[in-house]
Coordinates of C-alpha atoms and ligand atoms in Angstrom, one line a residue:
M8 CA 189.0 84.9 148.2
G9 CA 191.6 82.2 149.0
K10 CA 192.5 78.9 147.4
I11 CA 193.0 75.3 148.3
I12 CA 196.1 73.4 147.0
V13 CA 195.9 69.6 147.1
N14 CA 198.6 67.1 146.1
G15 CA 196.7 64.0 145.2
G16 CA 197.5 60.4 145.8
N17 CA 197.3 60.0 149.6
R18 CA 194.9 57.3 151.0
L19 CA 192.7 58.9 153.7
N20 CA 192.4 57.2 157.0
G21 CA 191.0 58.1 160.4
E22 CA 188.0 59.6 162.0
V23 CA 186.0 62.8 161.2
N24 CA 183.2 64.3 163.3
I25 CA 180.3 65.8 161.4
S26 CA 179.1 69.3 162.3
G27 CA 175.5 70.6 162.5
A28 CA 173.6 70.9 159.3
K29 CA 173.7 74.1 157.4
N30 CA 170.3 73.5 155.8
A31 CA 168.7 72.9 159.2
I32 CA 170.2 75.8 161.1
L33 CA 169.4 78.4 158.4
P34 CA 165.6 78.1 158.7
I35 CA 165.9 77.7 162.5
L36 CA 167.7 81.0 162.7
A37 CA 164.9 82.6 160.8
A38 CA 162.4 80.9 163.1
T39 CA 164.0 82.4 166.2
I40 CA 162.4 85.8 165.4
I41 CA 158.8 84.6 165.4
G42 CA 158.2 84.5 169.1
G43 CA 160.2 87.4 170.6
N44 CA 161.7 84.7 172.8
E45 CA 165.2 83.5 173.6
S46 CA 166.8 80.5 171.7
T47 CA 169.9 78.6 172.7
L48 CA 171.1 76.6 169.8
F49 CA 173.8 73.8 170.1
N50 CA 175.9 72.2 167.4
V51 CA 175.8 75.3 165.2
P52 CA 178.3 75.0 162.3
N53 CA 180.7 77.9 161.9
L54 CA 179.9 78.7 158.2
R55 CA 179.8 81.8 156.0
D56 CA 176.0 81.3 155.5
V57 CA 175.5 81.2 159.3
E58 CA 177.5 84.5 159.6
I59 CA 175.3 86.2 157.1
M60 CA 172.1 85.0 158.9
V61 CA 173.6 86.5 162.1
K62 CA 174.2 89.8 160.3
I63 CA 170.6 89.8 159.2
L64 CA 169.4 89.0 162.8
N65 CA 171.6 91.9 164.1
S66 CA 170.3 94.3 161.5
L67 CA 166.7 93.5 162.5
G68 CA 167.6 94.4 166.1
C69 CA 168.0 90.9 167.6
R70 CA 170.7 90.2 170.1
V71 CA 173.0 87.3 169.2
K72 CA 175.9 85.7 171.0
Y73 CA 178.0 83.0 169.4
M74 CA 180.6 81.0 171.2
E75 CA 182.2 77.9 169.6
D76 CA 179.2 75.9 168.4
I77 CA 176.6 77.5 170.7
M78 CA 174.4 80.4 169.7
W79 CA 172.1 82.4 171.8
I80 CA 169.5 84.7 170.3
D81 CA 167.1 87.1 171.9
S82 CA 164.6 88.3 169.3
K83 CA 162.5 90.5 171.6
P84 CA 164.2 93.8 170.5
L85 CA 163.4 93.2 166.8
N86 CA 162.4 96.6 165.4
K87 CA 163.0 96.6 161.6
V88 CA 161.0 95.4 158.6
E89 CA 163.7 95.5 155.9
I90 CA 166.3 92.8 155.3
P91 CA 169.5 94.6 154.0
E92 CA 169.9 94.1 150.3
E93 CA 173.6 93.2 150.3
L94 CA 173.0 90.3 152.7
V95 CA 170.0 89.0 150.7
R96 CA 172.2 89.1 147.5
E97 CA 174.8 87.0 149.3
M98 CA 172.5 84.3 150.4
R99 CA 169.3 83.0 148.8
S100 CA 168.2 81.4 152.0
S101 CA 167.4 84.8 153.4
I102 CA 164.0 84.6 151.7
I103 CA 163.1 82.3 154.6
F104 CA 162.7 85.4 156.7
M105 CA 159.6 86.3 154.7
G106 CA 157.4 83.7 156.5
A107 CA 159.0 84.4 159.9
M108 CA 158.7 88.2 159.6
L109 CA 155.0 88.0 158.6
S110 CA 154.4 85.8 161.6
R111 CA 156.2 88.2 163.9
I112 CA 155.2 91.7 162.8
G113 CA 153.1 91.2 159.7
E114 CA 155.5 93.0 157.4
V115 CA 158.8 92.4 155.5
K116 CA 160.7 94.1 152.7
I117 CA 163.3 92.1 151.0
S118 CA 165.2 92.3 147.6
Y119 CA 165.2 89.4 145.2
P120 CA 167.6 86.8 146.5
G121 CA 171.1 85.7 145.3
G122 CA 172.9 82.4 146.2
C123 CA 174.5 79.7 144.2
E124 CA 174.4 80.1 140.4
I125 CA 172.6 76.9 139.8
G126 CA 169.7 77.8 137.6
P127 CA 167.0 80.5 137.8
R128 CA 165.8 79.3 141.3
P129 CA 162.5 81.2 141.2
I130 CA 160.5 81.9 144.4
D131 CA 157.0 81.8 142.8
L132 CA 155.9 78.9 145.1
H133 CA 156.9 80.9 148.2
L134 CA 155.0 84.0 147.1
K135 CA 151.9 82.1 146.0
A136 CA 151.7 80.3 149.3
L137 CA 152.1 83.5 151.4
R138 CA 149.4 85.2 149.3
E139 CA 147.1 82.2 150.0
L140 CA 147.8 82.8 153.7
G141 CA 146.6 86.4 153.4
A142 CA 149.8 88.4 152.7
E143 CA 149.6 91.3 150.3
I144 CA 152.7 91.2 148.2
E145 CA 154.0 94.0 146.0
E146 CA 156.9 93.3 143.7
S147 CA 158.6 96.3 142.2
H148 CA 162.2 97.7 141.5
G149 CA 163.7 94.3 142.5
F150 CA 162.1 94.4 145.9
I151 CA 159.3 92.3 147.5
H152 CA 157.1 94.1 150.0
C153 CA 154.8 91.7 152.0
R154 CA 152.2 93.0 154.5
T155 CA 149.3 91.5 156.4
K156 CA 146.8 92.5 159.0
G157 CA 146.9 88.9 160.2
L158 CA 147.6 85.6 158.3
I159 CA 144.8 83.1 158.2
G160 CA 145.6 79.3 158.1
T161 CA 144.6 77.6 154.9
E162 CA 145.3 74.5 152.8
I163 CA 148.2 74.9 150.4
Q164 CA 148.9 72.4 147.6
L165 CA 152.6 72.9 146.5
D166 CA 153.1 72.2 142.7
Y167 CA 156.6 71.0 143.6
P168 CA 157.9 69.8 147.0
S169 CA 160.2 72.9 147.4
V170 CA 162.3 72.8 150.6
G171 CA 162.4 76.5 151.1
A172 CA 158.7 77.1 150.3
T173 CA 157.7 74.3 152.7
E174 CA 159.8 76.0 155.4
N175 CA 158.5 79.5 154.7
I176 CA 154.9 78.2 154.9
I177 CA 155.6 76.5 158.3
L178 CA 157.1 79.8 159.6
A179 CA 154.1 81.8 158.4
G180 CA 151.7 79.1 159.6
V181 CA 153.0 79.3 163.2
G182 CA 151.8 82.9 163.5
A183 CA 148.6 82.5 161.4
K184 CA 145.1 82.2 162.9
G185 CA 143.8 78.6 162.6
T186 CA 145.2 75.6 160.8
T187 CA 147.5 75.5 157.8
I188 CA 147.9 72.3 155.9
I189 CA 150.7 71.8 153.3
R190 CA 150.2 69.1 150.7
N191 CA 153.0 67.8 148.6
A192 CA 155.4 69.3 151.2
A193 CA 159.1 68.6 150.9
R194 CA 160.1 65.6 153.1
E195 CA 163.8 66.6 153.8
P196 CA 165.1 65.7 157.3
E197 CA 166.0 69.4 157.9
I198 CA 162.3 70.2 157.9
I199 CA 161.8 67.7 160.8
D200 CA 164.6 69.6 162.7
L201 CA 162.7 72.9 162.1
Q202 CA 159.5 71.3 163.4
T203 CA 161.4 69.9 166.5
Y204 CA 162.8 73.4 167.3
L205 CA 159.5 75.1 166.8
N206 CA 157.5 72.6 168.8
C207 CA 159.9 72.8 171.7
A208 CA 159.2 76.5 171.7
G209 CA 155.4 75.8 171.9
A210 CA 154.4 75.6 168.2
K211 CA 151.9 72.9 167.2
I212 CA 153.2 71.3 164.0
K213 CA 152.9 67.7 162.9
G214 CA 153.8 65.7 159.8
A215 CA 157.3 67.1 159.0
G216 CA 159.1 64.3 157.1
T217 CA 155.9 63.3 155.3
S218 CA 154.2 65.1 152.4
V219 CA 151.4 66.5 154.5
I220 CA 152.3 68.9 157.2
T221 CA 149.8 70.5 159.6
I222 CA 150.5 73.7 161.5
E223 CA 148.1 75.1 164.1
G224 CA 148.8 78.8 164.7
V225 CA 149.8 79.8 168.3
D226 CA 149.8 83.1 170.1
K227 CA 153.0 82.7 172.0
L228 CA 156.4 81.0 171.9
I229 CA 158.6 80.3 174.9
D230 CA 162.3 80.2 175.4
V231 CA 163.9 77.1 173.8
N232 CA 167.1 75.0 173.7
H233 CA 167.8 73.0 170.5
N234 CA 170.5 70.7 169.3
T235 CA 171.0 71.0 165.5
M236 CA 170.9 67.8 163.5
P237 CA 174.2 66.6 161.8
D238 CA 174.9 67.6 158.2
R239 CA 174.1 64.7 155.9
I240 CA 175.7 66.4 152.9
V241 CA 179.0 67.0 154.7
A242 CA 178.9 63.4 155.8
G243 CA 178.3 62.3 152.2
T244 CA 181.2 64.4 151.0
F245 CA 183.6 62.7 153.4
M246 CA 182.1 59.3 152.3
V247 CA 183.2 60.2 148.8
A248 CA 186.6 61.4 150.1
S249 CA 187.1 57.9 151.4
A250 CA 185.7 56.3 148.2
I251 CA 187.9 58.3 145.8
T252 CA 191.2 57.7 147.7
E253 CA 190.7 54.0 148.5
G254 CA 190.6 55.2 152.0
E255 CA 189.1 54.0 155.3
I256 CA 187.3 56.6 157.2
I257 CA 185.0 56.5 160.2
I258 CA 182.4 59.2 160.1
K259 CA 181.0 60.1 163.5
N260 CA 177.8 62.0 164.5
V261 CA 175.6 61.0 161.6
I262 CA 172.0 59.8 161.3
I263 CA 172.4 56.7 159.2
D264 CA 168.8 56.8 157.9
H265 CA 169.5 60.2 156.2
L266 CA 172.4 58.7 154.3
Q267 CA 170.6 55.7 152.7
A268 CA 170.4 57.1 149.1
I269 CA 174.0 58.2 149.2
S270 CA 175.2 54.9 150.7
A271 CA 173.3 52.8 148.1
K272 CA 175.1 54.5 145.3
L273 CA 178.5 54.3 146.9
R274 CA 177.9 50.6 147.5
E275 CA 177.2 50.3 143.8
A276 CA 180.5 52.0 143.1
G277 CA 182.2 49.3 145.2
C278 CA 182.5 50.8 148.6
L279 CA 182.1 48.8 151.8
I280 CA 180.0 50.6 154.4
Y281 CA 179.5 49.4 157.9
T282 CA 177.1 51.3 160.1
D283 CA 176.7 51.7 163.9
E284 CA 174.1 53.6 165.8
K285 CA 175.6 57.1 165.1
S286 CA 178.6 56.5 163.0
L287 CA 179.7 54.6 159.9
K288 CA 182.9 53.3 158.4
I289 CA 183.5 53.5 154.7
I290 CA 186.2 51.7 152.8
G291 CA 187.0 52.8 149.2
P292 CA 187.4 50.2 146.5
K293 CA 190.6 49.6 144.5
K294 CA 188.6 50.1 141.3
I295 CA 185.5 52.3 141.2
N296 CA 182.5 50.7 139.4
P297 CA 180.6 52.9 137.1
I298 CA 176.9 53.6 138.0
E299 CA 174.4 53.1 135.2
M300 CA 172.1 55.9 136.4
I301 CA 171.9 58.4 139.2
Q302 CA 168.9 60.6 139.2
T303 CA 168.8 63.5 141.7
L304 CA 165.4 63.8 143.4
P305 CA 163.8 65.4 146.4
Y306 CA 164.4 63.4 149.6
P307 CA 164.4 60.4 150.1
G308 CA 165.9 60.3 146.6
F309 CA 169.5 61.0 145.8
P310 CA 170.3 64.6 146.9
T311 CA 171.2 67.2 144.3
D312 CA 173.7 68.5 146.8
M313 CA 175.7 65.3 146.4
Q314 CA 175.6 65.3 142.6
A315 CA 178.9 67.1 142.0
Q316 CA 180.9 65.0 144.5
I317 CA 179.6 61.7 143.0
M318 CA 180.5 63.0 139.5
A319 CA 184.1 63.6 140.7
L320 CA 184.2 60.0 141.9
L321 CA 182.7 58.5 138.8
S322 CA 185.1 60.4 136.6
I323 CA 187.7 57.7 137.6
G324 CA 185.3 54.8 137.4
T325 CA 186.0 51.8 135.2
G326 CA 183.2 52.5 132.7
T327 CA 180.5 54.9 131.7
S328 CA 178.1 56.5 134.2
I329 CA 175.0 58.7 133.7
I330 CA 173.7 61.4 136.0
S331 CA 170.3 63.0 135.5
E332 CA 169.9 66.3 137.4
T333 CA 166.2 66.7 137.9
V334 CA 166.1 69.3 140.7
F335 CA 168.1 72.2 139.4
E336 CA 168.4 73.4 135.8
N337 CA 172.0 74.5 135.6
R338 CA 174.0 72.4 138.0
F339 CA 176.9 71.0 136.0
K340 CA 179.4 73.8 136.2
H341 CA 181.9 71.6 138.0
A342 CA 181.9 69.3 134.9
E343 CA 184.0 71.8 132.9
E344 CA 186.5 72.1 135.8
L345 CA 186.7 68.3 136.1
I346 CA 187.4 68.1 132.4
R347 CA 190.4 70.4 132.9
M348 CA 191.7 67.7 135.3
G349 CA 191.4 65.1 132.5
A350 CA 187.9 63.8 133.1
N351 CA 185.8 62.7 130.2
I352 CA 182.3 64.2 130.8
K353 CA 179.7 65.4 128.3
T354 CA 176.6 67.2 129.4
F355 CA 173.4 67.4 127.5
G356 CA 170.9 69.7 129.3
R357 CA 170.2 68.0 132.5
I358 CA 172.1 64.8 131.6
A359 CA 175.8 64.1 132.2
V360 CA 177.6 61.2 130.7
I361 CA 180.8 60.4 132.5
K362 CA 183.3 58.0 130.9
G363 CA 185.7 57.0 133.5
V364 CA 189.4 57.8 132.9
K365 CA 192.4 55.9 134.3
E366 CA 193.5 58.9 136.3
L367 CA 192.9 62.6 136.8
T368 CA 195.8 65.1 136.6
G369 CA 196.2 68.1 138.9
A370 CA 195.1 71.4 137.3
K371 CA 194.2 75.0 138.2
T372 CA 190.4 75.0 138.8
T373 CA 187.8 77.4 140.1
A374 CA 184.9 76.6 142.4
K375 CA 181.7 77.9 140.8
D376 CA 179.4 77.0 143.6
L377 CA 179.4 75.3 147.0
R378 CA 179.1 71.6 146.2
G379 CA 180.9 71.9 142.9
G380 CA 183.9 73.4 144.8
A381 CA 183.9 70.5 147.3
A382 CA 183.9 68.1 144.3
L383 CA 187.0 69.7 142.9
V384 CA 188.8 69.2 146.2
L385 CA 187.7 65.6 146.2
A386 CA 189.0 65.2 142.6
G387 CA 192.2 66.8 143.7
L388 CA 192.7 64.1 146.4
A389 CA 192.8 61.4 143.7
A390 CA 194.6 63.3 141.0
K391 CA 198.2 63.0 140.0
G392 CA 200.1 66.1 141.1
E393 CA 198.9 69.5 142.3
T394 CA 195.3 70.7 142.0
I395 CA 194.5 74.3 142.8
V396 CA 190.9 75.2 143.7
E397 CA 190.2 78.9 143.6
N398 CA 187.2 80.9 145.0
V399 CA 187.2 78.8 148.2
Y400 CA 184.7 81.2 149.7
H401 CA 182.0 79.1 148.0
I402 CA 183.2 76.0 149.9
K403 CA 183.2 78.0 153.2
R404 CA 179.5 78.6 152.8
G405 CA 178.8 75.0 153.7
Y406 CA 181.9 73.3 155.2
E407 CA 183.4 74.3 158.5
N408 CA 187.0 73.1 158.4
F409 CA 187.1 71.3 155.1
H410 CA 190.8 71.4 154.4
L411 CA 191.8 70.9 158.0
D412 CA 189.5 67.8 158.4
L413 CA 191.0 66.3 155.2
K414 CA 194.5 67.1 156.4
K415 CA 193.8 65.2 159.6
L416 CA 192.7 62.3 157.5
G417 CA 196.1 62.3 155.7
A418 CA 195.5 64.5 152.7
D419 CA 198.3 66.7 151.5
I420 CA 196.3 69.9 151.4
K421 CA 196.6 73.5 152.4
F422 CA 194.6 76.7 152.3
I423 CA 196.2 79.9 151.1
K424 CA 194.5 83.2 151.9
A425 CA 194.4 85.5 148.8
Ligands
LIG27 C1 167.2 73.7 149.4 C2 168.6 73.6 150.0 C3 169.6 73.3 148.9 C4 169.2 72.1 148.1 C5 167.7 72.2 147.7 C6 167.2 70.9 147.0 C7 168.6 75.0 151.9 C8 169.1 76.3 152.6 N1 169.0 74.8 150.7 O1 167.3 74.8 148.5 O2 170.9 73.0 149.5 O3 170.0 71.9 147.0 O4 166.9 72.5 148.8 O5 167.3 69.8 147.9 O6 167.9 74.2 152.5 N2 161.5 76.2 142.7 C9 160.6 76.9 142.0 N3 159.9 77.9 142.6 C10 160.0 78.1 144.0 C11 160.9 77.4 144.7 C12 161.7 76.4 144.1 O7 160.5 76.7 140.8 O8 159.3 79.0 144.5 C13 162.4 75.2 142.1 C14 163.9 75.6 142.1 O9 164.2 76.5 141.1 C15 164.5 74.2 142.0 C16 163.5 73.3 142.7 O10 162.3 74.0 142.8 O11 164.6 73.9 140.7 C17 164.0 72.9 144.1 O12 164.2 74.0 144.9 P1 163.9 74.1 146.5 O13 163.5 72.7 147.0 O14 163.1 75.2 146.8 O15 165.4 74.3 147.0 P2 165.9 75.4 148.0 O16 164.9 75.5 149.2 O17 166.2 76.7 147.3

């Protein structure tokens, strides 16, 4: 399992390079199976979730080679319809294979997904959309069995701009006959990256990044090279690391536009942020201003994946802050761990009220999910004394070298294998 031990109090200083985005590469890895073609992917982050995707690709019969941050996939030999249950349970994003498998071979069998424990996270929107595209779906004994004699493009109105459902529909739409239109699509930048990858392979998709996406089905995809976009949430996490330690960090390989909502809130907290074309410098304030209201929202609103990290920051603000979590139902598990470190936080359903305290004190804490785990490490950077964060495997799902990068920036931090 492993744990991270941080001795708080060091000001972070230096440069950090941001890796490829987890939430971009996961759907792209699913997309690699659609065409029976070869894909060479660059800037692939070395993460536990990526490892699981590779295991799924291997189990389906695909050939995968992975060296440093380059991955090569040949999906021609794919010869299975079932995604192994133990892998699906480990990673919710594996449901993204549904659309891709229907496109490729018209059939997929998958168990109900696992993933972070942050609310019920249903998949009704995915299933409804795939049915509208002509898939027959049978749900029994915890398994979902989808089959089709050929998907047919149609207009799909999403009740909510779900990221995963939007991606699943795109993947299904590529192999469908005719045109699929998604209305109220999610507008996350990772969906643009998926569109870029697929269009380079010969797909005909337009509109990603807006709420209407059009996919014209194609018969064939060709070999493709793709450079994964940088991870805006990892970048945001390092921005908070600077903010919480009164640090001065240069963050390289970022897309500034993707960080606007995060930057706006960190400026409100008192940070100075200077941007360049592909990098930014963030200087943490002496005193952290409270923030009257942060509401998590679909992109371009404030990302739910940054909610835990900003909560850690506001817990040592000079007043009271309020966070409203509108995306997920049960995403405040890190609050109780921050309270163990001396934070004054009260949660009421989807609202958290954070009364800033003068200082946090090191404590033994447990990561309950990916971003919550990162938030505890951030809190530890500012806390007095030693903070232990257990269950680091959650953090490894989404951060490549978290403790090493923080160490290079001057943190007193180590990872201990269990
Ligand atoms: C993706 C991201 C995740 C991020 C989230 C929101 C990946 C791999 N993961 O997750 O890091 O936190 O977007 O930005 O890209 N919902 C339904 N029915 C559905 C689908 C979703 O009710 O069929 C609900 C969910 O329970 C949740 C909300 O919609 O409350 C948002 O979920 P969604 O946008 O689908 O997130 P994911 O794609 O799972």
